[in-house]
CSV table of C-alpha atoms in Angstrom, one decimal:
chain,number,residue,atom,x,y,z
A,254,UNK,CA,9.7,-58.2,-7.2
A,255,UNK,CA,8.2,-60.7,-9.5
A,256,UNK,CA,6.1,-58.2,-10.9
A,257,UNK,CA,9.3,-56.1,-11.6
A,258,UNK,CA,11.4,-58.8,-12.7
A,259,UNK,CA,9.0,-59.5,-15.7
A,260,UNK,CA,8.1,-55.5,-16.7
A,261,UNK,CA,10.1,-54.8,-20.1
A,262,UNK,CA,13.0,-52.3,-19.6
A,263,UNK,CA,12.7,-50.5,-22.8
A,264,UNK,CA,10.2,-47.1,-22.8
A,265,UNK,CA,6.8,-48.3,-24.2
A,266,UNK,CA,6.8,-44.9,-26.2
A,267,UNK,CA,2.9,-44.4,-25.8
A,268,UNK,CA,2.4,-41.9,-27.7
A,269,UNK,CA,0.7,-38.3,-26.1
A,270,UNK,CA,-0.6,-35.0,-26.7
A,271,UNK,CA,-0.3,-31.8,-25.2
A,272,UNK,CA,-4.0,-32.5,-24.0
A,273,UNK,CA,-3.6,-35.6,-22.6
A,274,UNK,CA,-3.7,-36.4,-19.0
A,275,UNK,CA,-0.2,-36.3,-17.0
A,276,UNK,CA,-1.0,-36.1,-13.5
A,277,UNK,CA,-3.8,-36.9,-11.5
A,278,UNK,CA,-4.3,-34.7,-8.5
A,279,UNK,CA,-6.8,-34.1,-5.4
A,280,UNK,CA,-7.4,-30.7,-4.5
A,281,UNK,CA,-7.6,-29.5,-1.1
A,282,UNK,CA,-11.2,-29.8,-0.8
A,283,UNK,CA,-11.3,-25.8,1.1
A,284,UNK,CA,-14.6,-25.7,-0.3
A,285,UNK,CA,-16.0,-29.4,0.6
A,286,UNK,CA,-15.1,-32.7,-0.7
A,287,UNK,CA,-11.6,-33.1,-2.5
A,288,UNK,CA,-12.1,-33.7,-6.0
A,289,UNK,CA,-9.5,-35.1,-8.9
A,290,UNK,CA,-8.1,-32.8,-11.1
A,291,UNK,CA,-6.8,-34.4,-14.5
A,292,UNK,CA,-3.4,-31.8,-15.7
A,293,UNK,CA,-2.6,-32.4,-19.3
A,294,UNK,CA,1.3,-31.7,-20.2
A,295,UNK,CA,0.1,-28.4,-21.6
A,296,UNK,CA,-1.3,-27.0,-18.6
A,297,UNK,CA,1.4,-28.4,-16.5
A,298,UNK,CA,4.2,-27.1,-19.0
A,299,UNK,CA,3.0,-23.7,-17.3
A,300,UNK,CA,5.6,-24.2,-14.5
A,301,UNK,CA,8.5,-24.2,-16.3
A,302,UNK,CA,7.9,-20.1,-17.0
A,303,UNK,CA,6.9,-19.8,-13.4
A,304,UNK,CA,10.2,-21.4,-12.5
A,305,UNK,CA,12.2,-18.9,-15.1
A,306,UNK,CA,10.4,-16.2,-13.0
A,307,UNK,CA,12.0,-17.6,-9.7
A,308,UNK,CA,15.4,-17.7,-11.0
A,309,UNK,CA,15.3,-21.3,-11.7
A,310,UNK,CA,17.8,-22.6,-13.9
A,311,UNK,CA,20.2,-26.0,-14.3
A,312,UNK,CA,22.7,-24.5,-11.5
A,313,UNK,CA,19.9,-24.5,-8.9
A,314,UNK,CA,19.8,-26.8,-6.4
A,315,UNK,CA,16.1,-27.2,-4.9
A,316,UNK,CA,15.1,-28.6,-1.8
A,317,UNK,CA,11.5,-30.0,-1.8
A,318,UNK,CA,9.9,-31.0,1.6
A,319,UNK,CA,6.2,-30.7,0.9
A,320,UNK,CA,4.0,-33.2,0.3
A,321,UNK,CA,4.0,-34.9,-3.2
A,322,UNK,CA,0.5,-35.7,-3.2
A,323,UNK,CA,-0.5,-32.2,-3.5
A,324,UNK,CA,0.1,-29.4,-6.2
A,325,UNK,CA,2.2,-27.7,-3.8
A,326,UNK,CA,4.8,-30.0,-3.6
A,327,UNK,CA,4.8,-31.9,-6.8
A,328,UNK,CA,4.5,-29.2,-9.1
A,329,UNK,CA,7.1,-27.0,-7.0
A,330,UNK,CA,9.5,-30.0,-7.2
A,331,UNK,CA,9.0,-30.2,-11.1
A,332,UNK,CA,10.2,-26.9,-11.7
A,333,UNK,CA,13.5,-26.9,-10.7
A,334,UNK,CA,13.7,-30.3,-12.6
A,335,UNK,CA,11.9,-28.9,-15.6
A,336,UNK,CA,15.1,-26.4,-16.0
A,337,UNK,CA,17.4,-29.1,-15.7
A,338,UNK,CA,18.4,-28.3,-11.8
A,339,UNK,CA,19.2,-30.8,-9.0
A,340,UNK,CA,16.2,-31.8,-6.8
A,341,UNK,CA,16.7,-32.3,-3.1
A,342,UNK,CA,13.6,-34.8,-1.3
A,343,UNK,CA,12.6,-35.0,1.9
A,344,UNK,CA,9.8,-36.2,3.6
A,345,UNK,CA,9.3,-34.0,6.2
A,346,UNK,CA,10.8,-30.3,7.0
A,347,UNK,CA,12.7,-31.2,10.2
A,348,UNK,CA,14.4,-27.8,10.9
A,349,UNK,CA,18.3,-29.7,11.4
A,350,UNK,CA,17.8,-32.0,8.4
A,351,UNK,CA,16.9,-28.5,6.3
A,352,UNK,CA,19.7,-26.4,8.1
A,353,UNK,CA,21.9,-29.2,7.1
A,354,UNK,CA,20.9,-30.0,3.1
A,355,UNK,CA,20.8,-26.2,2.4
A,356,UNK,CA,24.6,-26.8,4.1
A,357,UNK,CA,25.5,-29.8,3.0
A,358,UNK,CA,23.3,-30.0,-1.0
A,359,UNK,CA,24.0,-26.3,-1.7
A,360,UNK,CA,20.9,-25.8,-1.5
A,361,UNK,CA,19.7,-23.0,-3.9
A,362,UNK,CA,16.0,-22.8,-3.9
A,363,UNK,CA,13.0,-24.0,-1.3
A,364,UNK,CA,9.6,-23.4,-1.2
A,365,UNK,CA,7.6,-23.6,3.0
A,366,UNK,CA,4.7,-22.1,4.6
A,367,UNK,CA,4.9,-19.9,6.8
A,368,UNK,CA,5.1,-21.8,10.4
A,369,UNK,CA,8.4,-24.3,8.8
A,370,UNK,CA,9.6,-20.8,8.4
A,371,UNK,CA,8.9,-19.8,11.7
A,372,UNK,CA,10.7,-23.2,12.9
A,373,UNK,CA,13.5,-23.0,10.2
A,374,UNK,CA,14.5,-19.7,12.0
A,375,UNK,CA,14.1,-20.9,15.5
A,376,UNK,CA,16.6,-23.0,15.1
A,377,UNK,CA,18.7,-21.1,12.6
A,378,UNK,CA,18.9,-18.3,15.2
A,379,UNK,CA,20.2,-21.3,17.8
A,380,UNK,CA,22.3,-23.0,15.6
A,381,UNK,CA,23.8,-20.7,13.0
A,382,UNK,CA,24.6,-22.6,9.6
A,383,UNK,CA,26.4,-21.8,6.2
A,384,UNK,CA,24.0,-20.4,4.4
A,385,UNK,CA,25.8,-19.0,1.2
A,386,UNK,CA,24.2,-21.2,-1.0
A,387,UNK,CA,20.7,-19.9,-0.6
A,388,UNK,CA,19.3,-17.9,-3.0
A,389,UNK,CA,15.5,-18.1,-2.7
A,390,UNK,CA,12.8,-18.4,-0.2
A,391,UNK,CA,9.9,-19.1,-1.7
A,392,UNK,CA,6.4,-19.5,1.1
A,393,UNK,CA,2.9,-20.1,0.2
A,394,UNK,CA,-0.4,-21.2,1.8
A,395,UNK,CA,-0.6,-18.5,3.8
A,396,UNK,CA,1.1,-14.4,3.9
A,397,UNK,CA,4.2,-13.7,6.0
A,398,UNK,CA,3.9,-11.6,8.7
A,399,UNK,CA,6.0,-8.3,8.9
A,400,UNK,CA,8.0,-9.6,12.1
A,401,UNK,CA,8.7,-13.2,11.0
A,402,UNK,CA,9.9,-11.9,7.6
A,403,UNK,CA,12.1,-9.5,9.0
A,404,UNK,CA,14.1,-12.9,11.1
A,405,UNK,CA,14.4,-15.0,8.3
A,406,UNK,CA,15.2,-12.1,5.6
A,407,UNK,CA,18.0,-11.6,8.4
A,408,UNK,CA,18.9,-15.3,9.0
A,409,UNK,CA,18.5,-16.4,5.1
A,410,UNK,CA,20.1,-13.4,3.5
A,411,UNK,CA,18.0,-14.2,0.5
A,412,UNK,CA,15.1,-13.4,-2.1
A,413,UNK,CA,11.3,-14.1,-0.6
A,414,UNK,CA,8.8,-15.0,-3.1
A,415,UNK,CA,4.7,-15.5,-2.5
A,416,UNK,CA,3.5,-17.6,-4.8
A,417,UNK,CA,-0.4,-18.5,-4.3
A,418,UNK,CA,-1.9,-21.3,-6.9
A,419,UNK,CA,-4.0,-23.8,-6.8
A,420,UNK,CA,-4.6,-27.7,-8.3
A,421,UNK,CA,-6.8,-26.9,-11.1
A,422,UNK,CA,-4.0,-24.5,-11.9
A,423,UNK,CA,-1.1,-26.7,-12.3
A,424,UNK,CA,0.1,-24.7,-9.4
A,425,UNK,CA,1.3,-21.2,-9.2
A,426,UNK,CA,-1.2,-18.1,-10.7
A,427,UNK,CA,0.1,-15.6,-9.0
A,428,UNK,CA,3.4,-14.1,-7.0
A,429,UNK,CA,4.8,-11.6,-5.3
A,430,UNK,CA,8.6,-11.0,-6.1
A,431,UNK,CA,11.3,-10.4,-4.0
A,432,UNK,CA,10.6,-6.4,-4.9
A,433,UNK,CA,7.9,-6.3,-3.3
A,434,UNK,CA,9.4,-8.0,0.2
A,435,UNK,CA,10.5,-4.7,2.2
A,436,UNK,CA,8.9,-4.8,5.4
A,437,UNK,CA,9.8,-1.0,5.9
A,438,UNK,CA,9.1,-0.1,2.7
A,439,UNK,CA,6.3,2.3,1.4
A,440,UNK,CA,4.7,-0.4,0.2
A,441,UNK,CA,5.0,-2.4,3.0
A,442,UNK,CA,1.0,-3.1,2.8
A,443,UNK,CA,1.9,-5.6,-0.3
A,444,UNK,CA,3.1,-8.1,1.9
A,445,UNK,CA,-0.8,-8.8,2.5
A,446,UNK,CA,-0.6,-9.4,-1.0
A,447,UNK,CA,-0.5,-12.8,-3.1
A,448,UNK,CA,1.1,-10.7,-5.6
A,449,UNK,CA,0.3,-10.4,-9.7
């Protein structure tokens, strides 16, 4: 509080650079050991076309219930905000707490793997909630399968989106659009797919 109580309340208006440093980030460490990843406001200006792509714009409410420590999270969280949208937090997907923001927040967009999807419709299925809101599913981390897909396209009544990125990245590279999500499609073998 002290330390607070004697910070300056103006902006210090340091000056930056599209190359300078914005975020500091630990990758996943898939590979081996987690290493940091410096994002410069160039490279993470990149999201706000990815979130143009997903229908993001300042009407969109998005609900954010990954962790903020990782690209995943964060960098989903700031695209919705870098449109100007409303931003929902939560610290972790508790199927009634998301049941009842998407409700309750008019909750537009949110972004799971595929498991919180797998409880999300669980419950859904159990205890049926206004979902009118809800435009877009978006999943990563992992594909969808065929079956699960075809509950929660049922339960959410909404667009799925893949998206597949990684830290070095600023985030999403590469997504499959809600086109390409017909599990009885002839192209059904897409879902496999991280998309283009």
């Amino acid at each position: 509080e002290d330390w607070l109580g004697d910070a300056d309340t103006r902006d210090p208006g340091v000056p930056h650079g599209p190359h300078d440093p914005v975020l500091l980030l630990y990758t996943s460490g898939t590979t081996g050991t987690p290493k940091g990843v410096m994002l410069t406001h160039e490279s993470h200006g990149y999201s706000g076309e990815v979130a143009k792509a997903w229908d993001f714009n300042p009407a969109r409410v998005n609900l954010v219930a990954m962790p903020l420590f990782h690209i995943g999270g964060l960098g989903y969280g700031m695209m919705g905000m870098s449109q100007g949208g409303h931003t929902v937090l939560i610290q972790q997907p508790d199927p009634a707490l998301v049941m009842d923001l998407i409700e309750r927040c008019h909750v537009t967009h949110a972004l799971f793997v595929p498991t919180v999807i797998q409880a999300l419709v669980e419950h859904a299925e159990q205890h049926p909630a206004s979902l009118s809101s809800f435009r877009r599913m978006v999943y990563g981390a992992a594909p969808i399968g065929e079956e699960l897909l075809r509950r929660a396209m049922s339960v959410f009544q909404c667009a799925f989106t893949h998206a597949y990125g990684l830290t070095e990245s600023s985030g999403t590279v590469v997504t499959l659009q809600p086109e390409d999500h017909d599990p009885d499609g002839p192209l059904k073998s897409r879902l496999r797919s991280c998309g283009k």
